[in-house]
Amino acid sequence: MPRSTRDVQAFEARATDAELDDLRARLAAARLPEAETVHRAAPGPRRWDQGVPLADLVEVVDYWRTGYDWRSFEARLDRIGQFRTTIDDLGIHFLHRRSARADATPLLVTHGWPGSIAEFVDVVDELADPEDADVPAFHVVVPSLPGFGYSDKPTTTGWGTEKIAAAWVELMGRLGYREFAAHGGDWGGNITTVLGGRFPAHVLGIHSTFAEAPPGLTTDGLTAVERRWTEETRDFWRHRAAYAKQQATRPQTIGYSLVDSPVGLLAWILDKFAEWTDTEDSPFETISRDRILDDVTLYWLTRTGASSARIYYESHNSLDPELRVDVPAAITMYPRDIEKCPRPWAQERYRQIVRWSSPEAGGHFPSLEVPGHYVNDLREGLAAVLAAGR
């Protein structure tokens, strides 16, 4: 890894055979609990009332051990283009796919938790080099958050969303992109909001699948659908957010299990893919086992179960209530996402919403669930953003 703060070096992901053998051995030797005690025969979401059903987990663990091919994912990352650089003494890993189009716009894409760069490997090429010359093209940069994937693990506190956003501006500058568009969901949406609010001189505009309104807004004047959104979001944080409370308060404690047990890590992450996707029963209705296992295996091989959880410790409920975004913004609210913000509320923070979209399908991981729609929506949203900024 280069020590010069200005260096950007090519990077290749290579797990050793010993690491992969160890993973398979741990999977084979896993100690599993008894089956859940409720709704085992019930179809649909009720099967998941106590978490990942034993039968589902056993099936995925067996495939992970005997059928899954990590090497193909490593090759996929290499084809896109991987790099590392050091910012504020922390190594940052990122994908960088330059477009062949002369009119391409730099685009920074930020993932969240329990996602990773694996969320975007299937859409990067379409965004960079679309077949249709009339749709926008992008130089795509997808960084791994600090403590995630092949980025370094912070050894001190302070790497919250504000510092990450500042680091992303530095990263884009090193790549020659003084001005760029930004996109993200989950923590990536939060960071994208900070980028648009704090760095308008560099950010041409934003597209987000996560809009966080200022606190204390009234439901007066909202439509029935918007009221339902607020109720669903409130229910989520009251009854289904134990993972966030744990990671925001005791990330080190849960980290031991996530780093030591691949089955524990798989269950922790698979639970979210199941609950947060637009499916009736299993996340594999819309997302392949391979792609979810790419994500989980990346966490496993890089031992980032604890370090990734710390983004909650650093930044949970930390978005500045006074922050306003004046650059053009396009916002998409997918119907099965865990947080959905009414447009009147969003407008209190995002002052120039140029496109608002509410698709009929999709959840928290739209680039994996509905990739075709996701790419088109992102193109159209950013086209509106860039047009408004001219």
Coordinates of C-alpha atoms in Angstrom, one line a residue:
M1 CA 0.0 0.0 0.0
P2 CA 1.5 3.4 -0.9
R3 CA 2.2 5.8 1.9
S4 CA 2.1 8.9 -0.2
T5 CA -1.3 10.6 0.4
R6 CA -1.4 11.4 -3.3
D7 CA -0.9 7.9 -4.6
V8 CA -3.6 5.7 -6.3
Q9 CA -2.5 2.2 -7.0
A10 CA -4.1 -0.7 -8.8
F11 CA -5.3 -3.5 -6.5
E12 CA -6.3 -7.1 -6.9
A13 CA -8.4 -9.1 -4.5
R14 CA -6.9 -12.6 -3.8
A15 CA -7.9 -14.8 -1.0
T16 CA -5.5 -17.6 -0.3
D17 CA -6.5 -21.2 -0.8
A18 CA -6.0 -21.7 2.9
E19 CA -8.5 -19.0 3.7
L20 CA -11.1 -20.6 1.5
D21 CA -10.4 -24.1 2.9
D22 CA -10.8 -22.7 6.4
L23 CA -14.1 -21.2 5.5
R24 CA -15.4 -24.5 4.2
A25 CA -14.1 -26.4 7.2
R26 CA -15.9 -24.0 9.6
L27 CA -19.1 -24.4 7.6
A28 CA -18.8 -28.1 7.8
A29 CA -18.2 -28.0 11.6
A30 CA -20.9 -25.5 12.4
R31 CA -23.0 -26.0 15.5
L32 CA -26.6 -25.1 14.7
P33 CA -29.5 -24.4 17.1
E34 CA -32.8 -26.3 17.0
A35 CA -35.5 -25.1 14.5
E36 CA -37.6 -22.1 15.3
T37 CA -40.7 -22.8 17.4
V38 CA -43.4 -20.8 15.5
H39 CA -45.0 -20.8 12.1
R40 CA -42.6 -23.4 10.6
A41 CA -45.3 -24.7 8.2
A42 CA -46.7 -21.2 7.5
P43 CA -46.0 -19.8 4.0
G44 CA -44.6 -16.3 3.5
P45 CA -43.0 -13.8 5.9
R46 CA -44.4 -15.5 9.1
R47 CA -41.8 -18.2 8.7
W48 CA -39.2 -15.6 9.5
D49 CA -40.9 -14.3 12.7
Q50 CA -38.0 -15.5 14.8
G51 CA -35.3 -14.8 12.2
V52 CA -33.7 -17.0 9.5
P53 CA -35.5 -20.4 9.4
L54 CA -33.2 -23.3 10.1
A55 CA -34.1 -25.1 6.9
D56 CA -33.3 -22.1 4.8
L57 CA -30.0 -21.5 6.5
V58 CA -28.9 -25.1 6.2
E59 CA -29.6 -25.0 2.4
V60 CA -27.5 -21.9 1.9
V61 CA -24.7 -23.1 4.1
D62 CA -24.5 -26.3 2.1
Y63 CA -24.3 -24.4 -1.2
W64 CA -21.7 -22.0 0.3
R65 CA -19.6 -24.9 1.2
T66 CA -19.9 -27.1 -1.9
G67 CA -21.1 -25.0 -4.8
Y68 CA -20.2 -21.3 -4.4
D69 CA -17.3 -20.0 -6.4
W70 CA -15.5 -17.0 -4.8
R71 CA -12.9 -16.9 -7.5
S72 CA -15.4 -15.8 -10.1
F73 CA -16.3 -12.8 -8.0
E74 CA -12.7 -11.9 -7.6
A75 CA -12.3 -12.0 -11.4
R76 CA -15.4 -9.8 -11.8
L77 CA -13.9 -7.1 -9.5
D78 CA -10.7 -7.2 -11.5
R79 CA -12.5 -6.8 -14.8
I80 CA -14.2 -3.6 -13.4
G81 CA -11.0 -2.2 -12.0
Q82 CA -9.9 -2.0 -8.4
F83 CA -7.7 0.5 -6.7
R84 CA -6.6 1.7 -3.3
T85 CA -5.4 5.0 -1.9
T86 CA -4.7 6.5 1.5
I87 CA -6.8 9.4 2.8
D88 CA -6.2 10.7 6.4
D89 CA -4.0 7.8 7.1
L90 CA -6.7 5.2 6.1
G91 CA -6.4 3.0 3.1
I92 CA -9.5 3.3 0.9
H93 CA -10.5 0.6 -1.7
F94 CA -12.7 1.5 -4.6
L95 CA -13.9 0.3 -8.0
H96 CA -13.3 2.7 -10.9
R97 CA -14.8 2.1 -14.3
R98 CA -14.2 4.9 -16.8
S99 CA -16.6 5.3 -19.6
A100 CA -15.5 5.3 -23.3
R101 CA -17.9 8.2 -23.9
A102 CA -16.4 11.7 -24.1
D103 CA -19.5 13.2 -22.6
A104 CA -19.6 10.9 -19.5
T105 CA -20.2 12.4 -16.1
P106 CA -18.2 11.3 -13.0
L107 CA -20.5 9.4 -10.6
L108 CA -19.7 8.4 -7.1
V109 CA -21.8 5.5 -5.8
T110 CA -21.8 4.7 -2.1
H111 CA -23.1 1.5 -0.5
G112 CA -24.5 0.9 3.0
W113 CA -24.8 -2.0 5.5
P114 CA -25.1 -4.9 5.1
G115 CA -24.3 -4.1 1.6
S116 CA -20.9 -3.6 -0.1
I117 CA -19.4 -3.0 -3.5
A118 CA -21.1 -6.4 -4.5
E119 CA -24.4 -4.5 -4.8
F120 CA -23.2 -2.7 -7.9
V121 CA -21.1 -5.1 -9.9
D122 CA -24.0 -6.0 -12.2
V123 CA -24.8 -2.4 -13.1
V124 CA -21.5 -0.7 -13.4
D125 CA -20.9 -1.6 -17.1
E126 CA -24.4 -0.4 -18.1
L127 CA -23.9 2.9 -16.3
A128 CA -20.5 3.4 -17.9
D129 CA -21.1 2.3 -21.4
P130 CA -24.8 2.2 -22.3
E131 CA -25.8 0.7 -25.7
D132 CA -28.1 3.7 -26.3
A133 CA -26.1 6.8 -27.2
D134 CA -29.0 9.0 -26.1
V135 CA -28.9 8.1 -22.4
P136 CA -26.2 9.5 -20.1
A137 CA -23.0 7.7 -19.4
F138 CA -20.8 7.8 -16.3
H139 CA -17.3 7.4 -15.0
V140 CA -18.3 5.2 -12.1
V141 CA -16.5 5.2 -8.8
V142 CA -17.7 2.8 -6.0
P143 CA -15.7 3.0 -2.8
S144 CA -15.7 0.6 0.0
L145 CA -16.7 2.4 3.2
P146 CA -14.0 2.6 6.0
G147 CA -14.1 -0.7 7.8
F148 CA -15.8 -2.5 4.9
G149 CA -14.3 -4.8 2.4
Y150 CA -10.8 -4.0 1.3
S151 CA -10.8 -0.6 2.8
D152 CA -8.8 -0.3 6.1
K153 CA -10.4 -0.6 9.5
P154 CA -10.3 2.7 11.5
T155 CA -8.3 2.3 14.7
T156 CA -9.7 5.4 16.3
T157 CA -13.2 6.9 16.5
G158 CA -14.2 9.7 14.2
W159 CA -14.9 8.0 10.9
G160 CA -18.5 8.9 10.7
T161 CA -20.5 10.0 7.7
E162 CA -19.3 13.6 7.7
K163 CA -15.6 12.5 7.6
I164 CA -16.4 9.9 5.0
A165 CA -18.1 12.5 2.8
A166 CA -15.0 14.7 3.0
A167 CA -12.8 11.7 2.1
W168 CA -14.9 11.0 -0.9
V169 CA -14.4 14.5 -2.2
E170 CA -10.7 14.0 -1.8
L171 CA -10.9 10.7 -3.5
M172 CA -12.8 12.0 -6.5
G173 CA -10.3 14.9 -6.8
R174 CA -7.4 12.5 -6.9
L175 CA -9.1 10.8 -9.9
G176 CA -9.4 14.1 -11.7
Y177 CA -13.0 14.6 -10.9
R178 CA -13.3 18.0 -9.3
E179 CA -17.1 18.0 -10.0
F180 CA -19.3 14.9 -9.9
A181 CA -22.7 13.5 -9.3
A182 CA -23.4 11.3 -6.2
H183 CA -25.8 8.4 -5.6
G184 CA -26.5 6.1 -2.7
G185 CA -28.9 4.3 -0.4
D186 CA -28.9 3.3 3.2
W187 CA -25.7 4.7 4.7
G188 CA -24.7 5.6 1.2
G189 CA -27.8 7.8 1.0
N190 CA -26.9 9.5 4.2
I191 CA -23.4 10.2 3.0
T192 CA -24.8 11.4 -0.4
T193 CA -27.0 13.8 1.5
V194 CA -23.9 15.1 3.4
L195 CA -22.0 15.4 0.1
G196 CA -24.8 17.5 -1.4
G197 CA -25.2 19.7 1.6
R198 CA -21.6 20.3 2.6
F199 CA -19.8 20.2 -0.8
P200 CA -22.0 22.0 -3.3
A201 CA -18.9 23.4 -5.1
H202 CA -18.0 19.8 -6.0
V203 CA -21.3 18.0 -6.2
L204 CA -23.3 18.6 -9.4
G205 CA -26.3 16.9 -7.9
I206 CA -27.5 13.8 -6.1
H207 CA -29.7 10.8 -6.6
S208 CA -30.8 8.9 -3.5
T209 CA -33.0 6.0 -2.5
F210 CA -32.8 7.3 1.1
A211 CA -34.2 10.7 2.1
E212 CA -34.0 11.7 5.7
A213 CA -36.2 14.6 6.6
P214 CA -35.4 17.0 9.5
P215 CA -37.0 15.9 12.8
G216 CA -40.3 17.0 14.2
L217 CA -42.3 17.4 11.1
T218 CA -46.1 17.1 11.3
T219 CA -48.2 14.6 9.3
D220 CA -50.8 17.3 8.6
G221 CA -51.4 17.6 4.9
L222 CA -49.9 14.2 4.0
T223 CA -51.7 11.9 1.7
A224 CA -53.0 8.5 3.0
V225 CA -50.1 6.8 1.3
E226 CA -47.6 9.2 2.8
R227 CA -49.1 8.7 6.3
R228 CA -48.8 4.9 5.8
W229 CA -45.1 5.4 5.0
T230 CA -44.5 7.3 8.2
E231 CA -46.3 4.6 10.2
E232 CA -44.4 1.8 8.5
T233 CA -41.1 3.6 9.2
R234 CA -42.0 4.2 12.8
D235 CA -43.0 0.6 13.2
F236 CA -39.6 -0.5 11.7
W237 CA -37.6 1.5 14.2
R238 CA -39.8 0.5 17.2
H239 CA -40.0 -3.2 16.5
R240 CA -37.5 -4.4 13.9
A241 CA -34.3 -2.4 14.4
A242 CA -32.6 -4.4 17.2
Y243 CA -29.6 -4.9 14.9
A244 CA -29.1 -1.1 14.6
K245 CA -29.3 -0.6 18.4
Q246 CA -26.8 -3.4 18.9
Q247 CA -24.3 -2.1 16.4
A248 CA -24.8 1.5 17.5
T249 CA -24.1 0.7 21.2
R250 CA -22.1 -2.6 21.3
P251 CA -20.5 -3.2 17.9
Q252 CA -17.5 -4.9 19.5
T253 CA -19.6 -7.5 21.2
I254 CA -21.5 -8.6 18.2
G255 CA -18.3 -8.3 16.2
Y256 CA -16.8 -11.4 17.9
S257 CA -19.5 -13.6 16.5
L258 CA -19.5 -12.0 13.1
V259 CA -15.7 -12.4 12.6
D260 CA -15.4 -15.9 14.2
S261 CA -18.5 -17.7 12.8
P262 CA -19.3 -17.7 9.1
V263 CA -22.7 -19.2 9.8
G264 CA -23.4 -16.4 12.4
L265 CA -22.3 -13.8 9.9
L266 CA -24.5 -15.3 7.2
A267 CA -27.6 -15.4 9.4
W268 CA -27.0 -11.8 10.6
I269 CA -26.9 -10.5 7.0
L270 CA -29.3 -12.9 5.3
D271 CA -32.0 -11.9 7.8
K272 CA -31.8 -8.3 6.4
F273 CA -31.8 -9.4 2.8
A274 CA -35.0 -11.4 3.5
E275 CA -36.8 -8.7 5.5
W276 CA -35.8 -5.7 3.4
T277 CA -36.5 -7.0 -0.1
D278 CA -39.7 -6.9 -2.1
T279 CA -40.4 -10.7 -1.8
E280 CA -43.1 -12.9 -0.3
D281 CA -40.8 -15.4 1.4
S282 CA -37.1 -15.6 0.5
P283 CA -34.7 -13.0 -0.8
F284 CA -33.6 -15.6 -3.5
E285 CA -36.9 -14.8 -5.3
T286 CA -35.2 -11.8 -6.7
I287 CA -31.5 -12.0 -5.8
S288 CA -29.2 -14.9 -6.7
R289 CA -27.6 -16.9 -3.9
D290 CA -24.2 -16.2 -5.6
R291 CA -24.6 -12.4 -5.3
I292 CA -25.7 -12.6 -1.6
L293 CA -22.8 -14.9 -0.9
D294 CA -20.4 -12.6 -2.7
D295 CA -21.4 -9.9 -0.2
V296 CA -21.3 -12.2 2.8
T297 CA -18.0 -13.8 1.8
L298 CA -16.4 -10.4 1.3
Y299 CA -17.3 -9.6 4.9
W300 CA -15.9 -12.9 6.0
L301 CA -12.6 -12.9 4.2
T302 CA -11.8 -9.3 5.2
R303 CA -12.9 -9.9 8.8
T304 CA -15.0 -6.7 8.8
G305 CA -18.0 -7.9 10.9
A306 CA -17.0 -5.6 13.8
S307 CA -15.4 -2.8 11.9
S308 CA -18.4 -2.4 9.5
A309 CA -20.9 -2.4 12.5
R310 CA -19.1 0.6 13.9
I311 CA -20.5 2.9 11.3
Y312 CA -23.7 2.7 13.5
Y313 CA -21.6 3.6 16.6
E314 CA -20.1 6.6 14.7
S315 CA -23.1 7.9 12.9
H316 CA -26.5 6.5 14.1
N317 CA -29.0 9.4 14.3
S318 CA -26.1 11.8 13.6
L319 CA -27.3 13.6 10.5
D320 CA -27.3 17.3 11.2
P321 CA -30.9 18.4 11.6
E322 CA -30.0 21.8 10.2
L323 CA -28.3 20.4 7.1
R324 CA -29.9 21.5 3.8
V325 CA -29.2 20.3 0.3
D326 CA -29.5 23.0 -2.3
V327 CA -28.0 21.2 -5.3
P328 CA -30.4 19.4 -7.6
A329 CA -31.7 16.1 -6.2
A330 CA -33.6 13.1 -7.6
I331 CA -35.1 10.8 -5.0
T332 CA -36.6 7.4 -5.4
M333 CA -38.7 5.6 -2.7
Y334 CA -38.9 1.9 -3.4
P335 CA -42.1 0.4 -2.0
R336 CA -40.5 -2.3 0.3
D337 CA -37.7 -0.2 1.6
I338 CA -37.4 0.1 5.4
E339 CA -37.7 3.9 5.5
K340 CA -39.9 5.9 3.2
C341 CA -40.0 9.6 3.4
P342 CA -43.0 11.7 2.2
R343 CA -42.1 14.2 -0.4
P344 CA -43.3 17.2 1.7
W345 CA -41.0 16.1 4.4
A346 CA -38.1 15.5 2.1
Q347 CA -38.5 19.0 0.6
E348 CA -37.7 20.5 4.0
R349 CA -34.1 19.3 3.6
Y350 CA -33.7 18.8 -0.2
R351 CA -34.5 22.2 -1.5
Q352 CA -34.4 21.5 -5.2
I353 CA -36.0 18.1 -5.9
V354 CA -36.1 17.9 -9.7
R355 CA -37.4 14.3 -9.9
W356 CA -39.4 12.1 -7.5
S357 CA -40.1 8.5 -8.2
S358 CA -42.1 5.8 -6.4
P359 CA -41.7 2.6 -8.4
E360 CA -44.2 -0.3 -8.1
A361 CA -41.6 -2.9 -7.1
G362 CA -38.3 -3.1 -5.2
G363 CA -36.9 -2.9 -1.7
H364 CA -33.8 -1.9 0.1
F365 CA -31.4 -3.4 -2.5
P366 CA -32.8 -2.3 -5.8
S367 CA -29.6 -2.7 -7.8
L368 CA -29.8 -6.4 -7.0
E369 CA -33.6 -6.8 -6.9
V370 CA -34.7 -4.8 -9.9
P371 CA -31.4 -4.0 -11.7
G372 CA -33.1 -3.0 -15.0
H373 CA -35.4 -0.6 -13.4
Y374 CA -32.7 0.6 -11.1
V375 CA -30.4 1.5 -13.9
N376 CA -33.1 3.3 -15.9
D377 CA -34.3 5.2 -12.9
L378 CA -30.8 6.3 -12.0
R379 CA -30.1 7.4 -15.5
E380 CA -33.3 9.4 -15.7
G381 CA -32.9 10.9 -12.2
L382 CA -29.3 12.0 -12.9
A383 CA -30.2 13.3 -16.3
A384 CA -32.8 15.6 -14.6
V385 CA -30.3 16.6 -12.0
L386 CA -27.6 17.4 -14.5
A387 CA -30.0 19.4 -16.7
A388 CA -31.2 21.4 -13.7
G389 CA -27.6 22.2 -12.8
R390 CA -26.6 23.6 -16.2

